[in-house]
mmCIF file of C-alpha atoms and ligand atoms in Angstrom:
data_model
loop_
_atom_site.group_PDB
_atom_site.id
_atom_site.type_symbol
_atom_site.label_atom_id
_atom_site.label_comp_id
_atom_site.label_asym_id
_atom_site.label_seq_id
_atom_site.Cartn_x
_atom_site.Cartn_y
_atom_site.Cartn_z
ATOM 1 C CA UNK A 272 -0.077 -0.067 0.053
ATOM 2 C CA UNK A 273 1.442 3.410 -1.049
ATOM 3 C CA UNK A 274 -0.210 6.837 -0.197
ATOM 4 C CA UNK A 275 0.277 10.136 -2.359
ATOM 5 C CA UNK A 276 -0.618 13.605 -1.623
ATOM 6 C CA UNK A 277 -2.820 14.988 -4.279
ATOM 7 C CA UNK A 278 -4.955 17.579 -5.582
ATOM 8 C CA UNK A 279 -5.006 21.214 -4.327
ATOM 9 C CA UNK A 280 -2.018 20.486 -1.804
ATOM 10 C CA UNK A 281 0.431 19.644 -4.376
ATOM 11 C CA UNK A 282 -0.864 22.314 -6.762
ATOM 12 C CA UNK A 283 -0.831 25.098 -4.236
ATOM 13 C CA UNK A 284 2.791 23.947 -2.900
ATOM 14 C CA UNK A 285 4.110 24.185 -6.749
ATOM 15 C CA UNK A 286 2.582 27.810 -6.840
ATOM 16 C CA UNK A 287 4.062 28.772 -3.654
ATOM 17 C CA UNK A 288 0.943 29.273 -2.057
ATOM 18 C CA UNK A 289 -0.129 28.413 1.408
ATOM 19 C CA UNK A 290 -1.526 24.674 1.593
ATOM 20 C CA UNK A 291 -4.779 24.263 3.599
ATOM 21 C CA UNK A 292 -6.317 20.935 3.221
ATOM 22 C CA UNK A 293 -3.979 17.979 2.318
ATOM 23 C CA UNK A 294 -5.905 15.228 0.433
ATOM 24 C CA UNK A 295 -4.158 11.744 -0.161
ATOM 25 C CA UNK A 296 -4.946 9.059 -2.459
ATOM 26 C CA UNK A 297 -3.842 5.326 -1.356
ATOM 27 C CA UNK A 298 -2.897 2.524 -4.082
ATOM 28 C CA UNK A 299 -3.124 -1.211 -3.348
ATOM 29 C CA UNK A 300 -5.249 -1.131 -0.204
ATOM 30 C CA UNK A 301 -8.736 -2.492 0.611
ATOM 31 C CA UNK A 302 -11.353 -0.803 3.120
ATOM 32 C CA UNK A 303 -10.286 -3.450 5.530
ATOM 33 C CA UNK A 304 -6.811 -3.078 5.456
ATOM 34 C CA UNK A 305 -7.261 0.726 6.098
ATOM 35 C CA UNK A 306 -9.733 0.110 9.146
ATOM 36 C CA UNK A 307 -7.014 -2.142 10.550
ATOM 37 C CA UNK A 308 -4.587 0.357 10.196
ATOM 38 C CA UNK A 309 -6.888 2.432 12.488
ATOM 39 C CA UNK A 310 -8.324 4.990 9.634
ATOM 40 C CA UNK A 311 -12.143 5.779 10.016
ATOM 41 C CA UNK A 312 -14.388 5.562 7.029
ATOM 42 C CA UNK A 313 -16.028 8.679 6.190
ATOM 43 C CA UNK A 314 -17.258 8.302 2.680
ATOM 44 C CA UNK A 315 -20.693 6.829 2.138
ATOM 45 C CA UNK A 316 -20.124 6.831 -1.601
ATOM 46 C CA UNK A 317 -16.716 6.474 -2.068
ATOM 47 C CA UNK A 318 -13.958 4.619 0.114
ATOM 48 C CA UNK A 319 -12.707 7.638 1.862
ATOM 49 C CA UNK A 320 -10.843 7.693 5.225
ATOM 50 C CA UNK A 321 -9.661 9.713 8.028
ATOM 51 C CA UNK A 322 -6.101 9.367 9.301
ATOM 52 C CA UNK A 323 -5.989 8.148 12.951
ATOM 53 C CA UNK A 324 -3.751 11.098 14.054
ATOM 54 C CA UNK A 325 -3.674 13.905 11.379
ATOM 55 C CA UNK A 326 -7.357 13.810 10.513
ATOM 56 C CA UNK A 327 -6.359 14.158 7.048
ATOM 57 C CA UNK A 328 -8.262 12.584 4.214
ATOM 58 C CA UNK A 329 -7.213 9.367 2.498
ATOM 59 C CA UNK A 330 -9.060 8.147 -0.322
ATOM 60 C CA UNK A 331 -8.671 4.705 -2.039
ATOM 61 C CA UNK A 332 -7.563 5.150 -5.678
ATOM 62 C CA UNK A 333 -10.832 4.893 -7.856
ATOM 63 C CA UNK A 334 -11.921 5.315 -11.241
ATOM 64 C CA UNK A 335 -15.606 6.913 -12.010
ATOM 65 C CA UNK A 336 -17.760 6.279 -15.066
ATOM 66 C CA UNK A 337 -20.897 8.455 -15.472
ATOM 67 C CA UNK A 338 -23.942 6.780 -15.729
ATOM 68 C CA UNK A 339 -26.917 9.593 -15.847
ATOM 69 C CA UNK A 340 -27.140 13.153 -16.735
ATOM 70 C CA UNK A 341 -25.936 15.598 -14.496
ATOM 71 C CA UNK A 342 -24.122 15.504 -11.515
ATOM 72 C CA UNK A 343 -25.756 12.016 -10.396
ATOM 73 C CA UNK A 344 -25.307 8.641 -11.349
ATOM 74 C CA UNK A 345 -21.569 7.981 -11.088
ATOM 75 C CA UNK A 346 -20.349 4.164 -10.906
ATOM 76 C CA UNK A 347 -17.229 4.079 -8.799
ATOM 77 C CA UNK A 348 -14.727 1.386 -8.813
ATOM 78 C CA UNK A 349 -12.422 1.030 -6.059
ATOM 79 C CA UNK A 350 -10.028 -1.879 -5.896
ATOM 80 C CA UNK A 351 -6.257 -2.615 -5.026
ATOM 81 C CA UNK A 352 -5.619 -2.895 -8.853
ATOM 82 C CA UNK A 353 -6.566 0.649 -9.513
ATOM 83 C CA UNK A 354 -3.290 2.571 -10.395
ATOM 84 C CA UNK A 355 -2.446 5.910 -9.397
ATOM 85 C CA UNK A 356 -2.466 7.017 -13.027
ATOM 86 C CA UNK A 357 -6.151 5.886 -13.486
ATOM 87 C CA UNK A 358 -7.046 7.778 -10.344
ATOM 88 C CA UNK A 359 -5.373 10.952 -11.554
ATOM 89 C CA UNK A 360 -7.011 10.568 -15.006
ATOM 90 C CA UNK A 361 -10.570 10.798 -13.496
ATOM 91 C CA UNK A 362 -9.754 14.355 -12.064
ATOM 92 C CA UNK A 363 -10.678 17.662 -13.669
ATOM 93 C CA UNK A 364 -7.489 19.897 -14.273
ATOM 94 C CA UNK A 365 -4.045 18.804 -15.022
ATOM 95 C CA UNK A 366 -3.061 21.193 -12.339
ATOM 96 C CA UNK A 367 -5.128 19.127 -9.879
ATOM 97 C CA UNK A 368 -3.887 15.906 -10.949
ATOM 98 C CA UNK A 369 -0.405 15.763 -9.735
ATOM 99 C CA UNK A 370 0.639 13.501 -6.996
ATOM 100 C CA UNK A 371 3.703 13.422 -4.513
ATOM 101 C CA UNK A 372 5.190 10.567 -2.917
ATOM 102 C CA UNK A 373 5.780 10.644 0.814
ATOM 103 C CA UNK A 374 9.564 11.092 -0.155
ATOM 104 C CA UNK A 375 8.716 14.107 -2.099
ATOM 105 C CA UNK A 376 8.958 12.751 -5.766
ATOM 106 C CA UNK A 377 6.305 14.059 -7.954
ATOM 107 C CA UNK A 378 4.025 11.983 -10.280
ATOM 108 C CA UNK A 379 2.708 13.881 -13.195
ATOM 109 C CA UNK A 380 1.545 11.656 -15.951
ATOM 110 C CA UNK A 381 -0.615 14.728 -17.395
ATOM 111 C CA UNK A 382 1.873 17.262 -17.328
ATOM 112 C CA UNK A 383 0.343 19.505 -14.762
ATOM 113 C CA UNK A 384 3.708 21.129 -13.812
ATOM 114 C CA UNK A 385 4.012 22.150 -17.407
ATOM 115 C CA UNK A 386 0.407 23.702 -17.281
ATOM 116 C CA UNK A 387 1.352 25.421 -14.134
ATOM 117 C CA UNK A 388 4.479 27.012 -15.839
ATOM 118 C CA UNK A 389 2.368 28.156 -18.662
ATOM 119 C CA UNK A 390 -0.454 29.117 -16.557
ATOM 120 C CA UNK A 391 -3.092 27.001 -18.220
ATOM 121 C CA UNK A 392 -6.148 25.500 -16.730
ATOM 122 C CA UNK A 393 -6.673 22.359 -19.002
ATOM 123 C CA UNK A 394 -8.708 19.215 -18.749
ATOM 124 C CA UNK A 395 -6.999 15.988 -17.919
ATOM 125 C CA UNK A 396 -9.118 13.531 -20.151
ATOM 126 C CA UNK A 397 -12.541 13.452 -21.896
ATOM 127 C CA UNK A 398 -13.829 12.301 -18.582
ATOM 128 C CA UNK A 399 -13.890 15.988 -17.719
ATOM 129 C CA UNK A 400 -17.189 16.155 -19.692
ATOM 130 C CA UNK A 401 -18.840 13.681 -17.362
ATOM 131 C CA UNK A 402 -19.208 16.201 -14.583
ATOM 132 C CA UNK A 403 -20.687 19.418 -15.542
ATOM 133 C CA UNK A 404 -19.826 20.992 -12.160
ATOM 134 C CA UNK A 405 -16.175 20.980 -13.488
ATOM 135 C CA UNK A 406 -17.233 23.846 -15.715
ATOM 136 C CA UNK A 407 -17.966 25.848 -12.550
ATOM 137 C CA UNK A 408 -14.891 24.643 -10.741
ATOM 138 C CA UNK A 409 -12.615 25.600 -13.877
ATOM 139 C CA UNK A 410 -14.564 28.899 -13.899
ATOM 140 C CA UNK A 411 -13.698 29.294 -10.234
ATOM 141 C CA UNK A 412 -9.957 28.352 -10.631
ATOM 142 C CA UNK A 413 -9.875 31.019 -13.219
ATOM 143 C CA UNK A 414 -11.169 33.504 -10.614
ATOM 144 C CA UNK A 415 -8.652 32.416 -8.148
ATOM 145 C CA UNK A 416 -5.658 32.081 -10.298
ATOM 146 C CA UNK A 417 -6.129 35.026 -12.740
ATOM 147 C CA UNK A 418 -3.928 37.231 -10.877
ATOM 148 C CA UNK A 419 -1.255 34.724 -11.400
ATOM 149 C CA UNK A 420 -1.606 34.680 -15.041
ATOM 150 C CA UNK A 421 -3.762 31.682 -15.603
ATOM 151 C CA UNK A 422 -6.333 31.123 -18.440
ATOM 152 C CA UNK A 423 -8.551 28.272 -19.783
ATOM 153 C CA UNK A 424 -6.760 26.474 -22.552
ATOM 154 C CA UNK A 425 -8.444 26.710 -26.032
ATOM 155 C CA UNK A 426 -9.334 22.892 -26.046
ATOM 156 C CA UNK A 427 -10.949 22.896 -22.642
ATOM 157 C CA UNK A 428 -12.893 26.078 -23.392
ATOM 158 C CA UNK A 429 -14.106 24.159 -26.618
ATOM 159 C CA UNK A 430 -14.854 21.065 -24.566
ATOM 160 C CA UNK A 431 -17.040 23.126 -22.098
ATOM 161 C CA UNK A 432 -18.790 24.910 -24.818
ATOM 162 C CA UNK A 433 -19.714 21.333 -26.080
ATOM 163 C CA UNK A 434 -20.859 20.189 -22.719
ATOM 164 C CA UNK A 435 -23.139 23.308 -22.545
ATOM 165 C CA UNK A 436 -24.547 22.864 -26.167
ATOM 166 C CA UNK A 437 -25.487 19.308 -25.334
ATOM 167 C CA UNK A 438 -27.363 20.571 -22.161
ATOM 168 C CA UNK A 439 -25.084 19.480 -19.449
ATOM 169 C CA UNK A 440 -25.206 22.586 -17.410
ATOM 170 C CA UNK A 441 -29.373 22.181 -17.249
ATOM 171 C CA UNK A 442 -29.239 19.325 -15.162
ATOM 172 C CA UNK A 443 -27.011 20.856 -12.202
ATOM 173 C CA UNK A 444 -28.877 21.141 -9.086
ATOM 174 C CA UNK A 445 -29.218 24.951 -7.658
ATOM 175 C CA UNK A 446 -27.487 24.192 -4.499
ATOM 176 C CA UNK A 447 -24.195 23.068 -6.050
ATOM 177 C CA UNK A 448 -24.334 25.980 -8.423
ATOM 178 C CA UNK A 449 -24.983 28.361 -5.615
ATOM 179 C CA UNK A 450 -21.942 26.801 -3.519
ATOM 180 C CA UNK A 451 -19.598 27.356 -6.574
ATOM 181 C CA UNK A 452 -20.976 30.825 -7.081
ATOM 182 C CA UNK A 453 -20.458 31.708 -3.477
ATOM 183 C CA UNK A 454 -17.033 30.512 -3.545
ATOM 184 C CA UNK A 455 -16.228 32.046 -6.811
ATOM 185 C CA UNK A 456 -17.688 35.488 -5.504
ATOM 186 C CA UNK A 457 -14.885 35.588 -3.002
ATOM 187 C CA UNK A 458 -11.911 34.542 -5.058
ATOM 188 C CA UNK A 459 -9.253 36.926 -5.928
ATOM 189 C CA UNK A 460 -10.819 37.921 -9.448
ATOM 190 C CA UNK A 461 -14.598 37.147 -9.257
ATOM 191 C CA UNK A 462 -15.157 38.486 -12.698
ATOM 192 C CA UNK A 463 -13.076 35.745 -14.189
ATOM 193 C CA UNK A 464 -15.550 33.361 -12.906
ATOM 194 C CA UNK A 465 -18.345 35.103 -14.962
ATOM 195 C CA UNK A 466 -15.986 35.658 -18.240
ATOM 196 C CA UNK A 467 -15.474 32.068 -18.381
ATOM 197 C CA UNK A 468 -19.061 31.035 -17.721
ATOM 198 C CA UNK A 469 -19.941 33.515 -20.460
ATOM 199 C CA UNK A 470 -17.427 32.431 -22.980
ATOM 200 C CA UNK A 471 -18.361 28.906 -22.518
ATOM 201 C CA UNK A 472 -22.156 29.701 -22.664
ATOM 202 C CA UNK A 473 -23.085 28.360 -19.388
ATOM 203 C CA UNK A 474 -23.840 31.908 -18.144
ATOM 204 C CA UNK A 475 -26.767 31.886 -20.685
ATOM 205 C CA UNK A 476 -28.139 28.772 -18.800
ATOM 206 C CA UNK A 477 -27.296 29.859 -15.309
ATOM 207 C CA UNK A 478 -27.857 33.710 -15.294
ATOM 208 C CA UNK A 479 -29.108 34.619 -18.786
ATOM 209 C CA UNK A 480 -30.334 38.050 -17.735
ATOM 210 C CA UNK A 481 -26.536 39.430 -17.156
ATOM 211 C CA UNK A 482 -25.520 37.992 -20.561
ATOM 212 C CA UNK A 483 -26.553 40.899 -22.953
ATOM 213 C CA UNK A 484 -23.526 42.970 -24.169
ATOM 214 C CA UNK A 485 -25.333 46.028 -22.731
ATOM 215 C CA UNK A 486 -25.767 44.390 -18.994
ATOM 216 C CA UNK A 487 -22.581 42.148 -18.439
ATOM 217 C CA UNK A 488 -19.892 44.987 -18.295
ATOM 218 C CA UNK A 489 -22.124 46.722 -15.926
ATOM 219 C CA UNK A 490 -22.487 43.723 -13.626
ATOM 220 C CA UNK A 491 -18.649 43.143 -13.735
ATOM 221 C CA UNK A 492 -17.845 46.893 -12.962
ATOM 222 C CA UNK A 493 -20.396 46.696 -9.887
ATOM 223 C CA UNK A 494 -18.774 43.457 -8.881
ATOM 224 C CA UNK A 495 -15.136 44.485 -9.300
ATOM 225 C CA UNK A 496 -15.973 47.734 -7.353
ATOM 226 C CA UNK A 497 -17.619 45.995 -4.290
ATOM 227 C CA UNK A 498 -14.782 43.329 -4.411
ATOM 228 C CA UNK A 499 -12.284 46.300 -3.620
ATOM 229 C CA UNK A 500 -14.102 47.120 -0.689
ATOM 230 C CA UNK A 501 -12.701 45.248 2.330
ATOM 231 C CA UNK A 502 -14.505 42.405 3.838
ATOM 232 C CA UNK A 503 -17.575 42.444 1.598
ATOM 233 C CA UNK A 504 -20.193 39.861 2.263
ATOM 234 C CA UNK A 505 -21.548 37.440 -0.165
ATOM 235 C CA UNK A 506 -24.933 39.488 0.014
ATOM 236 C CA UNK A 507 -23.013 42.719 -1.319
ATOM 237 C CA UNK A 508 -21.248 40.584 -3.950
ATOM 238 C CA UNK A 509 -24.460 38.831 -5.306
ATOM 239 C CA UNK A 510 -26.472 42.305 -5.155
ATOM 240 C CA UNK A 511 -23.577 43.805 -7.303
ATOM 241 C CA UNK A 512 -23.847 41.223 -9.833
ATOM 242 C CA UNK A 513 -27.558 41.321 -10.390
ATOM 243 C CA UNK A 514 -27.686 45.195 -9.680
ATOM 244 C CA UNK A 515 -28.280 46.152 -13.535
ATOM 245 C CA UNK A 516 -31.469 43.969 -13.606
ATOM 246 C CA UNK A 517 -35.037 45.047 -12.877
ATOM 247 C CA UNK A 518 -36.134 44.091 -9.363
ATOM 248 C CA UNK A 519 -38.773 41.409 -10.422
ATOM 249 C CA UNK A 520 -35.932 39.745 -12.773
ATOM 250 C CA UNK A 521 -33.154 40.050 -10.149
ATOM 251 C CA UNK A 522 -35.544 38.523 -7.611
ATOM 252 C CA UNK A 523 -36.632 35.647 -9.642
ATOM 253 C CA UNK A 524 -33.302 34.786 -10.565
ATOM 254 C CA UNK A 525 -32.057 35.073 -7.102
ATOM 255 C CA UNK A 526 -35.038 32.452 -6.088
ATOM 256 C CA UNK A 527 -34.011 30.213 -9.030
ATOM 257 C CA UNK A 528 -30.387 29.984 -7.920
ATOM 258 C CA UNK A 529 -31.863 29.305 -4.168
ATOM 259 C CA UNK A 530 -29.635 31.965 -2.595
ATOM 260 C CA UNK A 531 -29.796 32.406 1.030
ATOM 261 C CA UNK A 532 -32.541 34.901 2.065
ATOM 262 C CA UNK A 533 -30.281 37.678 3.169
ATOM 263 C CA UNK A 534 -28.732 37.560 -0.297
ATOM 264 C CA UNK A 535 -32.065 37.600 -1.925
ATOM 265 C CA UNK A 536 -33.357 40.625 0.096
ATOM 266 C CA UNK A 537 -30.170 42.912 -0.478
ATOM 267 C CA UNK A 538 -30.425 41.994 -4.413
ATOM 268 C CA UNK A 539 -34.301 43.004 -4.092
ATOM 269 C CA UNK A 540 -33.303 46.260 -2.083
ATOM 270 C CA UNK A 541 -30.639 47.481 -4.455
ATOM 271 C CA UNK A 542 -32.579 46.742 -7.385
ATOM 272 C CA UNK A 543 -35.710 48.343 -6.018
ATOM 273 C CA UNK A 544 -33.676 51.702 -5.044
ATOM 274 C CA UNK A 545 -32.275 51.901 -8.311
ATOM 275 C CA UNK A 546 -34.997 53.746 -10.227
ATOM 276 C CA UNK A 547 -35.905 55.416 -6.748
ATOM 277 C CA UNK A 548 -32.465 56.867 -6.469
ATOM 278 C CA UNK A 549 -32.371 58.025 -10.187
ATOM 279 C CA UNK A 550 -35.885 59.663 -9.723
ATOM 280 C CA UNK A 551 -34.184 62.128 -7.319
ATOM 281 C CA UNK A 552 -32.864 65.440 -8.207
ATOM 282 C CA UNK A 553 -29.906 65.710 -5.883
ATOM 283 C CA UNK A 554 -30.225 69.624 -6.159
ATOM 284 C CA UNK A 555 -33.739 69.477 -4.955
ATOM 285 C CA UNK A 556 -33.966 66.733 -2.279
ATOM 286 C CA UNK A 557 -37.095 66.219 -0.489
ATOM 287 C CA UNK A 558 -37.056 65.158 3.048
ATOM 288 C CA UNK A 559 -40.417 63.006 2.711
ATOM 289 C CA UNK A 560 -38.887 60.964 -0.009
ATOM 290 C CA UNK A 561 -35.713 60.342 1.568
ATOM 291 C CA UNK A 562 -37.490 59.093 4.716
ATOM 292 C CA UNK A 563 -39.744 56.898 2.901
ATOM 293 C CA UNK A 564 -36.800 55.204 1.245
ATOM 294 C CA UNK A 565 -35.137 54.743 4.726
ATOM 295 C CA UNK A 566 -38.629 53.182 5.803
ATOM 296 C CA UNK A 567 -38.676 51.018 2.728
ATOM 297 C CA UNK A 568 -35.115 49.628 3.636
ATOM 298 C CA UNK A 569 -35.954 49.168 7.446
ATOM 299 C CA UNK A 570 -33.099 51.022 8.330
ATOM 300 C CA UNK A 571 -34.422 51.088 11.827
ATOM 301 C CA UNK A 572 -34.243 47.442 12.429
ATOM 302 C CA UNK A 573 -31.443 46.586 9.937
ATOM 303 C CA UNK A 574 -28.909 49.256 10.059
ATOM 304 C CA UNK A 575 -25.973 46.912 8.882
ATOM 305 C CA UNK A 576 -28.043 45.885 5.939
ATOM 306 C CA UNK A 577 -28.296 49.405 5.006
ATOM 307 C CA UNK A 578 -24.952 50.176 4.921
ATOM 308 C CA UNK A 579 -24.400 47.107 2.691
ATOM 309 C CA UNK A 580 -27.267 48.594 0.466
ATOM 310 C CA UNK A 581 -25.550 51.952 0.473
ATOM 311 C CA UNK A 582 -22.151 50.249 -0.556
ATOM 312 C CA UNK A 583 -23.424 48.428 -3.352
ATOM 313 C CA UNK A 584 -25.557 51.320 -4.595
ATOM 314 C CA UNK A 585 -22.243 53.169 -4.816
ATOM 315 C CA UNK A 586 -20.762 50.770 -6.690
ATOM 316 C CA UNK A 587 -23.581 50.253 -9.219
ATOM 317 C CA UNK A 588 -24.676 53.756 -9.628
ATOM 318 C CA UNK A 589 -21.665 55.761 -9.916
ATOM 319 C CA UNK A 590 -23.459 58.762 -11.588
ATOM 320 C CA UNK A 591 -25.681 58.945 -8.569
ATOM 321 C CA UNK A 592 -23.053 59.392 -5.955
ATOM 322 C CA UNK A 593 -24.669 62.659 -4.707
ATOM 323 C CA UNK A 594 -28.107 61.140 -4.326
ATOM 324 C CA UNK A 595 -26.648 58.365 -2.455
ATOM 325 C CA UNK A 596 -24.638 60.590 -0.186
ATOM 326 C CA UNK A 597 -27.978 62.380 0.725
ATOM 327 C CA UNK A 598 -29.529 59.235 1.580
ATOM 328 C CA UNK A 599 -26.335 58.596 3.860
ATOM 329 C CA UNK A 600 -26.751 61.675 5.586
ATOM 330 C CA UNK A 601 -30.380 61.334 5.840
ATOM 331 C CA UNK A 602 -29.868 58.063 7.641
ATOM 332 C CA UNK A 603 -27.393 59.327 10.152
ATOM 333 C CA UNK A 604 -29.629 62.177 11.435
ATOM 334 C CA UNK A 605 -32.678 60.145 11.259
ATOM 335 C CA UNK A 606 -31.103 57.480 13.438
ATOM 336 C CA UNK A 607 -30.385 60.000 15.964
ATOM 337 C CA UNK A 608 -33.769 60.438 16.913
ATOM 338 C CA UNK A 609 -34.314 58.719 20.459
ATOM 339 C CA UNK A 610 -37.775 57.126 20.946
ATOM 340 C CA UNK A 611 -36.936 56.729 24.707
ATOM 341 C CA UNK A 612 -36.396 60.613 25.016
ATOM 342 C CA UNK A 613 -40.029 60.964 23.348
ATOM 343 C CA UNK A 614 -41.625 58.654 25.553
ATOM 344 C CA UNK A 615 -40.155 60.254 28.398
ATOM 345 C CA UNK A 616 -41.997 63.415 27.066
ATOM 346 C CA UNK A 617 -45.195 61.605 27.347
ATOM 347 C CA UNK A 618 -45.835 60.131 23.630
ATOM 348 C CA UNK A 619 -47.445 56.836 23.729
ATOM 349 C CA UNK A 620 -48.870 54.349 21.115
ATOM 350 C CA UNK A 621 -49.729 55.839 17.672
ATOM 351 C CA UNK A 622 -48.710 59.403 19.002
ATOM 352 C CA UNK A 623 -45.167 58.047 19.777
ATOM 353 C CA UNK A 624 -45.204 56.852 16.201
ATOM 354 C CA UNK A 625 -45.995 60.064 14.447
ATOM 355 C CA UNK A 626 -43.805 62.040 17.051
ATOM 356 C CA UNK A 627 -40.643 60.060 15.886
ATOM 357 C CA UNK A 628 -41.817 60.592 12.311
ATOM 358 C CA UNK A 629 -42.085 63.977 12.661
ATOM 359 C CA UNK A 630 -38.792 64.372 14.494
ATOM 360 C CA UNK A 631 -36.995 62.317 11.900
ATOM 361 C CA UNK A 632 -38.368 64.425 8.966
ATOM 362 C CA UNK A 633 -37.460 67.529 10.754
ATOM 363 C CA UNK A 634 -33.733 66.709 11.139
ATOM 364 C CA UNK A 635 -33.561 65.151 7.643
ATOM 365 C CA UNK A 636 -35.184 68.633 6.499
ATOM 366 C CA UNK A 637 -32.518 70.534 8.548
ATOM 367 C CA UNK A 638 -29.425 68.281 7.022
ATOM 368 C CA UNK A 639 -30.490 68.794 3.457
ATOM 369 C CA UNK A 640 -31.433 72.407 3.930
ATOM 370 C CA UNK A 641 -28.085 73.908 2.667
ATOM 371 C CA UNK A 642 -28.751 71.944 -0.650
ATOM 372 C CA UNK A 643 -32.307 73.469 -0.940
ATOM 373 C CA UNK A 644 -31.224 76.969 -0.544
HETATM 374 N N1 CTP B 265 -11.762 16.787 -8.414
HETATM 375 C C1 CTP B 265 -12.285 16.554 -9.602
HETATM 376 N N2 CTP B 265 -13.418 16.936 -9.963
HETATM 377 C C2 CTP B 265 -14.348 17.505 -8.934
HETATM 378 C C3 CTP B 265 -14.028 17.514 -7.539
HETATM 379 C C4 CTP B 265 -12.761 17.144 -7.287
HETATM 380 O O1 CTP B 265 -11.168 16.176 -10.269
HETATM 381 N N3 CTP B 265 -15.622 17.738 -9.480
HETATM 382 C C5 CTP B 265 -10.380 16.513 -7.679
HETATM 383 C C6 CTP B 265 -9.382 17.277 -8.335
HETATM 384 O O2 CTP B 265 -8.333 16.650 -8.373
HETATM 385 C C7 CTP B 265 -9.255 18.181 -7.046
HETATM 386 C C8 CTP B 265 -9.499 17.178 -5.645
HETATM 387 O O3 CTP B 265 -10.470 16.327 -6.302
HETATM 388 O O4 CTP B 265 -7.856 18.970 -6.738
HETATM 389 C C9 CTP B 265 -9.922 17.908 -4.505
HETATM 390 O O5 CTP B 265 -11.063 18.672 -4.503
HETATM 391 P P1 CTP B 265 -11.286 19.827 -3.862
HETATM 392 O O6 CTP B 265 -10.966 19.659 -2.520
HETATM 393 O O7 CTP B 265 -12.609 20.246 -3.967
HETATM 394 O O8 CTP B 265 -10.485 20.853 -4.558
HETATM 395 P P2 CTP B 265 -9.126 21.561 -4.412
HETATM 396 O O9 CTP B 265 -8.321 21.413 -5.649
HETATM 397 O O10 CTP B 265 -8.369 20.900 -3.219
HETATM 398 O O11 CTP B 265 -9.204 22.965 -4.307
HETATM 399 P P3 CTP B 265 -9.480 23.927 -3.233
HETATM 400 O O12 CTP B 265 -8.398 24.641 -2.952
HETATM 401 O O13 CTP B 265 -10.651 24.795 -3.695
HETATM 402 O O14 CTP B 265 -10.060 23.129 -2.129
#
């Protein structure tokens, strides 16, 4: 029995990057032998084990054959006669199909090292097309490694285009798609993910609304801008991506992608606010309109989400920065109204509500007065 380090750990080490997870492949062993050596079985579908001490994953070498469409239906064959090369052949990209012995020797039958040198994302074999999720993974690696100079090689792009044309992407389940989107949105160059998906045709299946030439650059510009801000959450990134769309279209797409509620809500708010913001003349702002927007965003209960909303709007509507600043100012002064102080003055129930509103309006009015004069 022989264990090899494989996948992301070998790739990242060769790239001089920090190695996070270390995955191993084991050749020439049976599950029984692994268990006898103290490994714990974790995989239900594949023979995957945890090392008794390091807790790192050890998978028995396997081959996979596709059965049905989409991401289901793989027949896994794992036995001591499966070779390292066979296991590496079933993998997605050559840079992910390099193995390293415990002595540090590299086994690289698909020339992953060459592709690391020439900065290419290249499929290992035709088996790539058996798993449509690999299109998303390749796009995600493009997003991660574009700053290092990586691009998808021509043949892999052509293969992905064929896969899209034969309907492979139509069968991906939204949960898996979203998982890849979510990760890609946080990679170093998230726009590369969408460039690759657009170039192979998958974007027309997954988020068709942002593919038109008049829309795509706007979505990318907003995404890049949001990405430049530090620590932006997934919510803001997805909202930036969908920001050029109409509210109902954005909401429907977010629902179809089964994105989490917080992401849906921010995307909805951004797209609902866009026409409102555009309709405000920043030279003649109206306190009532601004307060209505603050109410609509539920600033009072969701102050942090309001800040997210402003930051996405700033990125999506670069021509409307004056109006967005006004909204920011209005939010600051209006949240300064203290309901407790009004309660202490004797206001109760409905009266308290209208006293709060009156005070908020007054403060917003005072804050914007210099503009209106
Ligand atoms: N793999 C694959 N096809 C998939 C998923 C995984 O070929 N659909 C292979 C690749 O060889 C990959 C390895 O399994 O390197 C481990 O997968 P994973 O942990 O998802 O990815 P990493 O390459 O380790 O990348 P990351 O840094 O994102 O964890």
